[in-house]
mmCIF file with all atom_site columns, C-alpha atoms in Angstrom:
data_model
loop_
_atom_site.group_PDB
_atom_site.id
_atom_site.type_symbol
_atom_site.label_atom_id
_atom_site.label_alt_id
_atom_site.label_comp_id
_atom_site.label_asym_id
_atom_site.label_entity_id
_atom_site.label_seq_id
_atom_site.pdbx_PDB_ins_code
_atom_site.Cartn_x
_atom_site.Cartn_y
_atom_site.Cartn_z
_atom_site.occupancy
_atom_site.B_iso_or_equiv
_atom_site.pdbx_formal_charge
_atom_site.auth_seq_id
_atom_site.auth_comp_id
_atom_site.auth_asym_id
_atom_site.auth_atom_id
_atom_site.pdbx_PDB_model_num
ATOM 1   C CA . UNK A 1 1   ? -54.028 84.163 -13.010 1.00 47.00 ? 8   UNK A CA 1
ATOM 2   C CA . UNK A 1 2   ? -56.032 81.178 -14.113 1.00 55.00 ? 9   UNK A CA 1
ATOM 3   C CA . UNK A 1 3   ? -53.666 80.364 -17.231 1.00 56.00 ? 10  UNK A CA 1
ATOM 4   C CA . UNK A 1 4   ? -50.604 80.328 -14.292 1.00 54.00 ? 11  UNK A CA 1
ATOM 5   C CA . UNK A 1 5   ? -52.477 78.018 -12.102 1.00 59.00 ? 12  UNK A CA 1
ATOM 6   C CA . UNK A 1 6   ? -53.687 75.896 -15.010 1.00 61.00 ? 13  UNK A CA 1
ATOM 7   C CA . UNK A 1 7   ? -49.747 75.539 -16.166 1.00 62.00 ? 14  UNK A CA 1
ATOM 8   C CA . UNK A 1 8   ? -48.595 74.749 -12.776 1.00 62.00 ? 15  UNK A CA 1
ATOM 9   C CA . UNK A 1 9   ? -51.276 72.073 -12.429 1.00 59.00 ? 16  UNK A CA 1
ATOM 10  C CA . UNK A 1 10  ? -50.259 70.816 -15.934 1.00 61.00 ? 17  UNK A CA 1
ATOM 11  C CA . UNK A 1 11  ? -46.743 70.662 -14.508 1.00 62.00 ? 18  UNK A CA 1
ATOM 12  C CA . UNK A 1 12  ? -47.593 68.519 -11.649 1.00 58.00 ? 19  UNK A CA 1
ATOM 13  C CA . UNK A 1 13  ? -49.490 66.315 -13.998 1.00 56.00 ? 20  UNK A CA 1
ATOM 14  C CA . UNK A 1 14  ? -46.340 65.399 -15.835 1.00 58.00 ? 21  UNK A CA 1
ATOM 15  C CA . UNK A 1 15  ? -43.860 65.071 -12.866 1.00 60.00 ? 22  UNK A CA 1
ATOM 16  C CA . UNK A 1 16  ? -43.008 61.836 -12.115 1.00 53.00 ? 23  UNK A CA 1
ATOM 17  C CA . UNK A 1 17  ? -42.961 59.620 -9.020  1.00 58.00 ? 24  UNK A CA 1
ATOM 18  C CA . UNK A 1 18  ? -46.830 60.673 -8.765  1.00 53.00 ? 25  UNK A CA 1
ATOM 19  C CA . UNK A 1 19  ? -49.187 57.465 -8.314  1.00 62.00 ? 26  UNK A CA 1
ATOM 20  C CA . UNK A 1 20  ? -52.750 58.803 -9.976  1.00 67.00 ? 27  UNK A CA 1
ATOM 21  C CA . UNK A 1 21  ? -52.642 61.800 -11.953 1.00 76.00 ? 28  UNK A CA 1
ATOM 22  C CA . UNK A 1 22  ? -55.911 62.594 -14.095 1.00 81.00 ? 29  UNK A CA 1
ATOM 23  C CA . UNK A 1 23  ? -56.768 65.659 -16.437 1.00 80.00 ? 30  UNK A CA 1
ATOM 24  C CA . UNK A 1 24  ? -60.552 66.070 -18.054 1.00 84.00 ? 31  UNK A CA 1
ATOM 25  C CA . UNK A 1 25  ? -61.444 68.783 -20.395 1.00 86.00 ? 32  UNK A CA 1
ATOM 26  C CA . UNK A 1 26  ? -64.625 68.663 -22.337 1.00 91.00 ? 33  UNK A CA 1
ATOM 27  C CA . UNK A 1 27  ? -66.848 70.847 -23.816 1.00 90.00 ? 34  UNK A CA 1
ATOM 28  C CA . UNK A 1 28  ? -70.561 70.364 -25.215 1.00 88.00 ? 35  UNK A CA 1
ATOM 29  C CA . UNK A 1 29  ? -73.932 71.916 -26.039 1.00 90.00 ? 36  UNK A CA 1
ATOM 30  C CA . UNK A 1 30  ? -77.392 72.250 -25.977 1.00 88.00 ? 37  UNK A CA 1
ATOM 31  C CA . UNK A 1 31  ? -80.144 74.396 -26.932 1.00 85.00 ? 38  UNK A CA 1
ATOM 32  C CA . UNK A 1 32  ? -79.921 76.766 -24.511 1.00 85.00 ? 39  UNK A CA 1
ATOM 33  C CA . UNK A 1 33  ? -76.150 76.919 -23.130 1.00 88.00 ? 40  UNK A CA 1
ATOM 34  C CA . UNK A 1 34  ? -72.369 75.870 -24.053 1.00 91.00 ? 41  UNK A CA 1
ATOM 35  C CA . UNK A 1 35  ? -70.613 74.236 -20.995 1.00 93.00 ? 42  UNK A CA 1
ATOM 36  C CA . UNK A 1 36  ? -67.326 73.908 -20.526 1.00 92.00 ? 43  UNK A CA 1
ATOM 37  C CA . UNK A 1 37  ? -65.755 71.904 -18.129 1.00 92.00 ? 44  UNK A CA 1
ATOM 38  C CA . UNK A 1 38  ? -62.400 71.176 -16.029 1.00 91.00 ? 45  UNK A CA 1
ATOM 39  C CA . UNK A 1 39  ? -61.071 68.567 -13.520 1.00 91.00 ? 46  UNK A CA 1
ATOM 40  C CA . UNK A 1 40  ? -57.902 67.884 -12.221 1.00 88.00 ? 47  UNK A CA 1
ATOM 41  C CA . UNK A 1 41  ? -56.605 65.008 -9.965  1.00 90.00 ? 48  UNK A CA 1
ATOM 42  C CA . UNK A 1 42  ? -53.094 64.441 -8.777  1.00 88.00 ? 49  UNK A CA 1
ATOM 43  C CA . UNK A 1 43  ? -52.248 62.001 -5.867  1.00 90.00 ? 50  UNK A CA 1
ATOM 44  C CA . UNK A 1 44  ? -48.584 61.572 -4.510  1.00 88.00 ? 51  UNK A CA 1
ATOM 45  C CA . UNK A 1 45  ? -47.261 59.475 -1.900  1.00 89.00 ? 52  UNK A CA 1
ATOM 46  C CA . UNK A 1 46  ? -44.132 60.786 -0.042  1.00 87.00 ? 53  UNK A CA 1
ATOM 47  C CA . UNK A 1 47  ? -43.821 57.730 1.654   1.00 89.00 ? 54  UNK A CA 1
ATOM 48  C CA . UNK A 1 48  ? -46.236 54.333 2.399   1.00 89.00 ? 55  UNK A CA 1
ATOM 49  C CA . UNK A 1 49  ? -47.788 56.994 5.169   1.00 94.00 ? 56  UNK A CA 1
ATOM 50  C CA . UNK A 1 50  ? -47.801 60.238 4.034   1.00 94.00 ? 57  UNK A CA 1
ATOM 51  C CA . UNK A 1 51  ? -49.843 61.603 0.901   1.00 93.00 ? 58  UNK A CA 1
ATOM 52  C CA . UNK A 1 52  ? -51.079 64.794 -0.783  1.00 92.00 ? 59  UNK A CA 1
ATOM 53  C CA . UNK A 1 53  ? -53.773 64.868 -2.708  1.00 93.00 ? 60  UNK A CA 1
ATOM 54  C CA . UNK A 1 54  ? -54.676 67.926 -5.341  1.00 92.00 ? 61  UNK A CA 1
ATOM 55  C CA . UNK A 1 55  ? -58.044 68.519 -6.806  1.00 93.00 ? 62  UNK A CA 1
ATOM 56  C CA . UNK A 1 56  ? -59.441 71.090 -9.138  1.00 92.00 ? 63  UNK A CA 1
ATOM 57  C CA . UNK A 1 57  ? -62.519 70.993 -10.872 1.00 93.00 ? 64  UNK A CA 1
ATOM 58  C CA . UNK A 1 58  ? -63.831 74.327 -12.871 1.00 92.00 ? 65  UNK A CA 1
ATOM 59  C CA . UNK A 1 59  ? -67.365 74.825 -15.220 1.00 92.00 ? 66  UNK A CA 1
ATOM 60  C CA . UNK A 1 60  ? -67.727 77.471 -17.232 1.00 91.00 ? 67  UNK A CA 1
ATOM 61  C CA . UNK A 1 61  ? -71.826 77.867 -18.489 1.00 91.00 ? 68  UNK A CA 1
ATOM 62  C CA . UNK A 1 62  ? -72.859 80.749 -21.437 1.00 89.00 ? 69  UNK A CA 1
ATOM 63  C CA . UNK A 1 63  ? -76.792 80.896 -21.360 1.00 85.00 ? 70  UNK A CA 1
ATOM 64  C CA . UNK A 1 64  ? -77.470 82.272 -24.526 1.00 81.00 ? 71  UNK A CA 1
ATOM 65  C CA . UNK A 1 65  ? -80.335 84.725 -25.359 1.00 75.00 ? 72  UNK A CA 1
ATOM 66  C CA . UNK A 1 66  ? -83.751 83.485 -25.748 1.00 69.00 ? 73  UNK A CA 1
ATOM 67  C CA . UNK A 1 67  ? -86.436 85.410 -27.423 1.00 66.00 ? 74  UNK A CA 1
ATOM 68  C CA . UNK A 1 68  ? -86.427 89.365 -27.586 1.00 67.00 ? 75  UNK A CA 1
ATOM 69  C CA . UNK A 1 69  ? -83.552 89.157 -25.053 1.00 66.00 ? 76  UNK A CA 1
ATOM 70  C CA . UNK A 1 70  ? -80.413 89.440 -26.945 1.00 67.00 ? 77  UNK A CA 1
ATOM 71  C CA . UNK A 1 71  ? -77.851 89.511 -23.901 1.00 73.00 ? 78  UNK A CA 1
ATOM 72  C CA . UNK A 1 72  ? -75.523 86.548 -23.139 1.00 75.00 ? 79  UNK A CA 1
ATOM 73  C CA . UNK A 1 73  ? -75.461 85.387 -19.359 1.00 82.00 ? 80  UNK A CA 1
ATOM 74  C CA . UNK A 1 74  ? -71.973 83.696 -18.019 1.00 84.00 ? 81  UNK A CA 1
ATOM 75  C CA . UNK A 1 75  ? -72.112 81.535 -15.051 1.00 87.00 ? 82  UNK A CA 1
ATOM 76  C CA . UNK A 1 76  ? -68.494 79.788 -13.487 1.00 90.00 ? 83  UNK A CA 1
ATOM 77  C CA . UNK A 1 77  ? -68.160 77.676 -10.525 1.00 92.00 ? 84  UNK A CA 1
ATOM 78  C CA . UNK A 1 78  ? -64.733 76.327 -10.019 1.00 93.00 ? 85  UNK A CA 1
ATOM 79  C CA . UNK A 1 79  ? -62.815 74.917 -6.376  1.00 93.00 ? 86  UNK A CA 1
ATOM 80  C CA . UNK A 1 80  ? -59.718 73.651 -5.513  1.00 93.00 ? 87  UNK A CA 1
ATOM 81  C CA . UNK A 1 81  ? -59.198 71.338 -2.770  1.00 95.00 ? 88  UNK A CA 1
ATOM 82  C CA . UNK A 1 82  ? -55.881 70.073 -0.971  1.00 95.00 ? 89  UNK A CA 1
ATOM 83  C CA . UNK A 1 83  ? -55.378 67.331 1.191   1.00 96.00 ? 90  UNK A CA 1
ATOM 84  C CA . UNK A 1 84  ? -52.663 65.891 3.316   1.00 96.00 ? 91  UNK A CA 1
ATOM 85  C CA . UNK A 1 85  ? -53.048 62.422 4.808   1.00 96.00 ? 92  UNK A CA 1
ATOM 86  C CA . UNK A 1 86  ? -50.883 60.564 7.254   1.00 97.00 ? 93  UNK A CA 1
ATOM 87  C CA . UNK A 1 87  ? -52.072 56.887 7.232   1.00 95.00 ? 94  UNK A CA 1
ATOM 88  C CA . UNK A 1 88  ? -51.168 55.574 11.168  1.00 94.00 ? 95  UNK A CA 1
ATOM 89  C CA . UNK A 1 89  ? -52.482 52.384 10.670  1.00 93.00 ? 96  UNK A CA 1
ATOM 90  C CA . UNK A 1 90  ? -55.010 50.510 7.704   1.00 90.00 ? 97  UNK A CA 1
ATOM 91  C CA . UNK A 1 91  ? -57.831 51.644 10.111  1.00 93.00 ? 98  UNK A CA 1
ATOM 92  C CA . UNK A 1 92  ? -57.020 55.672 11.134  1.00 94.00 ? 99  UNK A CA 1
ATOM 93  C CA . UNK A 1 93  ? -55.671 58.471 8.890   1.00 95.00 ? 100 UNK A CA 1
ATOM 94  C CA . UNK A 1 94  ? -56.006 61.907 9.999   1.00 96.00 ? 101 UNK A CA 1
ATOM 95  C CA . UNK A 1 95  ? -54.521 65.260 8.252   1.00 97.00 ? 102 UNK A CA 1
ATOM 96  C CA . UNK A 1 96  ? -54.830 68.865 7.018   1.00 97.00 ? 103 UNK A CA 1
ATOM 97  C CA . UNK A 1 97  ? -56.941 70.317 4.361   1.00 96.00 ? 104 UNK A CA 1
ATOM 98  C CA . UNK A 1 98  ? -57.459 73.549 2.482   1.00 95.00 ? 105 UNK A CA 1
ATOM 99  C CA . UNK A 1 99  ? -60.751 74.342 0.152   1.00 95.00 ? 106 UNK A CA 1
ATOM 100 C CA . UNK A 1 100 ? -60.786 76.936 -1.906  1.00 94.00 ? 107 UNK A CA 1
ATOM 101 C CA . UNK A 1 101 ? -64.385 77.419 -4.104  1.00 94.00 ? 108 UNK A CA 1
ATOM 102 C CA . UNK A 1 102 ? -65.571 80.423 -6.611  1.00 91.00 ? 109 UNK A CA 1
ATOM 103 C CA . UNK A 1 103 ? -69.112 80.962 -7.550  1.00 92.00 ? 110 UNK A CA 1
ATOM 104 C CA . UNK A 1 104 ? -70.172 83.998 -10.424 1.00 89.00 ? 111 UNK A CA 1
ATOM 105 C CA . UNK A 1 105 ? -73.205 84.671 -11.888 1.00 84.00 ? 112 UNK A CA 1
ATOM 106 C CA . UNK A 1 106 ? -73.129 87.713 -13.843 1.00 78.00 ? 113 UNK A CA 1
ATOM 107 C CA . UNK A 1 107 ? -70.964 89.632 -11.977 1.00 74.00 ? 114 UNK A CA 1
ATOM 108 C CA . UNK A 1 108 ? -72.083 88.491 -8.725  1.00 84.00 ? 115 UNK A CA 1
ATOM 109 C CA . UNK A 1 109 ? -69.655 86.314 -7.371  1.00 88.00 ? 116 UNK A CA 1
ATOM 110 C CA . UNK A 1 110 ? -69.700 84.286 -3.706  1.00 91.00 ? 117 UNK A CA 1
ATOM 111 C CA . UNK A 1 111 ? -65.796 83.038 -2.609  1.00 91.00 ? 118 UNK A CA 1
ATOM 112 C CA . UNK A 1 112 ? -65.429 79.851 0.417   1.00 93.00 ? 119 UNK A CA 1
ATOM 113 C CA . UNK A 1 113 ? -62.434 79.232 1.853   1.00 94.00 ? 120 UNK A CA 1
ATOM 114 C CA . UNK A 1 114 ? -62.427 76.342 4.323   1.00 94.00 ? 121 UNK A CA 1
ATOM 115 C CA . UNK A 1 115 ? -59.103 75.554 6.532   1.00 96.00 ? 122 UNK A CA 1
ATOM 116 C CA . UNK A 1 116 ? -59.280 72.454 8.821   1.00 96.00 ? 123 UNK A CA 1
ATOM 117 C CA . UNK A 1 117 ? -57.829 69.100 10.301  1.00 97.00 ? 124 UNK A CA 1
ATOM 118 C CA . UNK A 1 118 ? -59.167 65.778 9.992   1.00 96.00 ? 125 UNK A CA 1
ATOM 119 C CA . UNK A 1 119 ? -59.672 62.383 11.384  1.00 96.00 ? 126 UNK A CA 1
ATOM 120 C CA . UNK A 1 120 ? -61.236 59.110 9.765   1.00 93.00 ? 127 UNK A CA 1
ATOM 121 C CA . UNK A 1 121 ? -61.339 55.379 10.890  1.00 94.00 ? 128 UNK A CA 1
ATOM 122 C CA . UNK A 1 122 ? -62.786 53.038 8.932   1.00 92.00 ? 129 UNK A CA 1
ATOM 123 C CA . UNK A 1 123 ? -65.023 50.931 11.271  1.00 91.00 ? 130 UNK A CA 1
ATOM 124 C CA . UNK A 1 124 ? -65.847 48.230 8.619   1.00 88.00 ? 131 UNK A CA 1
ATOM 125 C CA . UNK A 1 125 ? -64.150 48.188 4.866   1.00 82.00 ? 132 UNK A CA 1
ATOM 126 C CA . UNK A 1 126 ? -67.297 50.028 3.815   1.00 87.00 ? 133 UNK A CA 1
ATOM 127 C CA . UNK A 1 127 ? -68.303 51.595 7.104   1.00 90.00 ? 134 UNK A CA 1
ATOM 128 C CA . UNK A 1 128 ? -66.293 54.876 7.849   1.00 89.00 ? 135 UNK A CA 1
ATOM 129 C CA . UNK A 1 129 ? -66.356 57.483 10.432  1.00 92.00 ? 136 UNK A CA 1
ATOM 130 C CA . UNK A 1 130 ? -64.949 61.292 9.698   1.00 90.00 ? 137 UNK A CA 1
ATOM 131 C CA . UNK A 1 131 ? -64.956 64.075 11.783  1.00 93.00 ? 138 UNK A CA 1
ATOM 132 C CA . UNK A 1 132 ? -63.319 67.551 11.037  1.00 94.00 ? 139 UNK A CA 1
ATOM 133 C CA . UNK A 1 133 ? -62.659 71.072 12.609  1.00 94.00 ? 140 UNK A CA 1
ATOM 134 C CA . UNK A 1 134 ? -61.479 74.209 10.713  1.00 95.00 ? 141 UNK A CA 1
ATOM 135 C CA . UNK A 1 135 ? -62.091 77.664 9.648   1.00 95.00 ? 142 UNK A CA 1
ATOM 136 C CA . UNK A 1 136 ? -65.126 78.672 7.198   1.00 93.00 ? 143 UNK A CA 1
ATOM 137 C CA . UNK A 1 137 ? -64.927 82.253 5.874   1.00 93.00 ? 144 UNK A CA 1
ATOM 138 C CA . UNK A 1 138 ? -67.371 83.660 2.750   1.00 89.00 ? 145 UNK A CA 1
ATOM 139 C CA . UNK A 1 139 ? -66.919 87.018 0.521   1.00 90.00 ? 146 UNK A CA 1
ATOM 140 C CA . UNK A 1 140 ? -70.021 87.703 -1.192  1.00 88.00 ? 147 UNK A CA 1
ATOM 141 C CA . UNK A 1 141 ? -69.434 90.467 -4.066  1.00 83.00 ? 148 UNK A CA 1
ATOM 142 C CA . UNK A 1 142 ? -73.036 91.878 -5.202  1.00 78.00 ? 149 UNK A CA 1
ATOM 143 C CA . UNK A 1 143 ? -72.545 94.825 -7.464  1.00 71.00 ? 150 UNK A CA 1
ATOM 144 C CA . UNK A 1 144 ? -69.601 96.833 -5.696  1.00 72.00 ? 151 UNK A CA 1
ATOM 145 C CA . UNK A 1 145 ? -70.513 95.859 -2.214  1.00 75.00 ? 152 UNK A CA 1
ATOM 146 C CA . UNK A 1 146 ? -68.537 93.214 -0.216  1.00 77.00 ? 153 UNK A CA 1
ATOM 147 C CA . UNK A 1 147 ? -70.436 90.986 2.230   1.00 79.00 ? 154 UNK A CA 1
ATOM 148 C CA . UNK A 1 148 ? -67.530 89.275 3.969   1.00 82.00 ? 155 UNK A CA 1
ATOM 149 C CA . UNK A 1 149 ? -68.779 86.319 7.138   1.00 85.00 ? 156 UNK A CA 1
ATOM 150 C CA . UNK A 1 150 ? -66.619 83.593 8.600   1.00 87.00 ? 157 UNK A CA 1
ATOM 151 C CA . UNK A 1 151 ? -67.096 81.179 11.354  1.00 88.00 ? 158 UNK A CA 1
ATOM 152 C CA . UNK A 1 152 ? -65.724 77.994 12.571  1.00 88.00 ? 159 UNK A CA 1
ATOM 153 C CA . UNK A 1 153 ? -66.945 74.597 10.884  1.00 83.00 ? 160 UNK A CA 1
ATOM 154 C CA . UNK A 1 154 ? -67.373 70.937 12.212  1.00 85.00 ? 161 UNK A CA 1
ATOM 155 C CA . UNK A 1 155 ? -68.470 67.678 10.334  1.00 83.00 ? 162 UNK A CA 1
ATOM 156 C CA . UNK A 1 156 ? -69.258 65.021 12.070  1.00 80.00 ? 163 UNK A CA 1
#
């Protein structure tokens, strides 16, 4: 599933008519761990109003053995985020958003989805104000057992 949604971001990174599209990959190492590590930015305007905005960012950690231990620990956080804006004016935007993030350690894995609507106004050119409302829910996976909680969220 990851190689699918890697290709179709790779697709949308090469379509045209898009106004920022990014792609990092890079890899390195220390004593202790290998890191590898993902983002993803792609930004398209529909119109001078109306804009979507894709994010993906993924880190993939081995922590290698140390000592008499001999095992190999894994440890992968990744999220995708997605954004639409309408602009009404240079001053107020306001939208939708989705948030999808993955957390595993060794088997134990934590997922947040976050569902919502936004509004910012920009007080100053460096002062903003943002305030959202949407859906939280968490699925916590220790072992075999599911620990599934959601809740509504606001950010203020």
């Amino acid at each position: 599933m990851r190689k699918v949604f890697l290709i179709t971001l790779l697709v949308l990174f090469f379509s045209a008519n898009s106004y920022t599209r990014e792609l990092n990959l890079s890899f390195f190492q220390d004593n202790l761990t290998y890191t590898w590590q993902e983002r993803f930015n792609y930004k398209k305007a529909f119109n001078q109003k109306t804009s979507l905005e894709i994010k993906s960012r993924g880190n993939s950690v081995m922590i290698k053995s140390s000592g008499k231990d001999t095992s190999k620990r894994w440890q992968e956080s990744g999220d995708v985020d997605l954004k639409l804006t309408y602009n009404a004016n240079e001053k107020l935007s306001w939208g939708g958003f989705l948030l999808y993030d993955v957390s595993s350690l060794e088997g134990r894995d934590v997922h947040t989805q976050n569902l919502g609507v936004f509004a910012d106004y920009k007080i100053f050119s460096q002062v903003k104000l943002f305030q959202s409302l949407g859906f939280k829910g968490f699925q916590r996976k220790f072992g075999g057992e599911r620990k599934p909680d959601e809740g509504y969220d606001h950010l203020f």
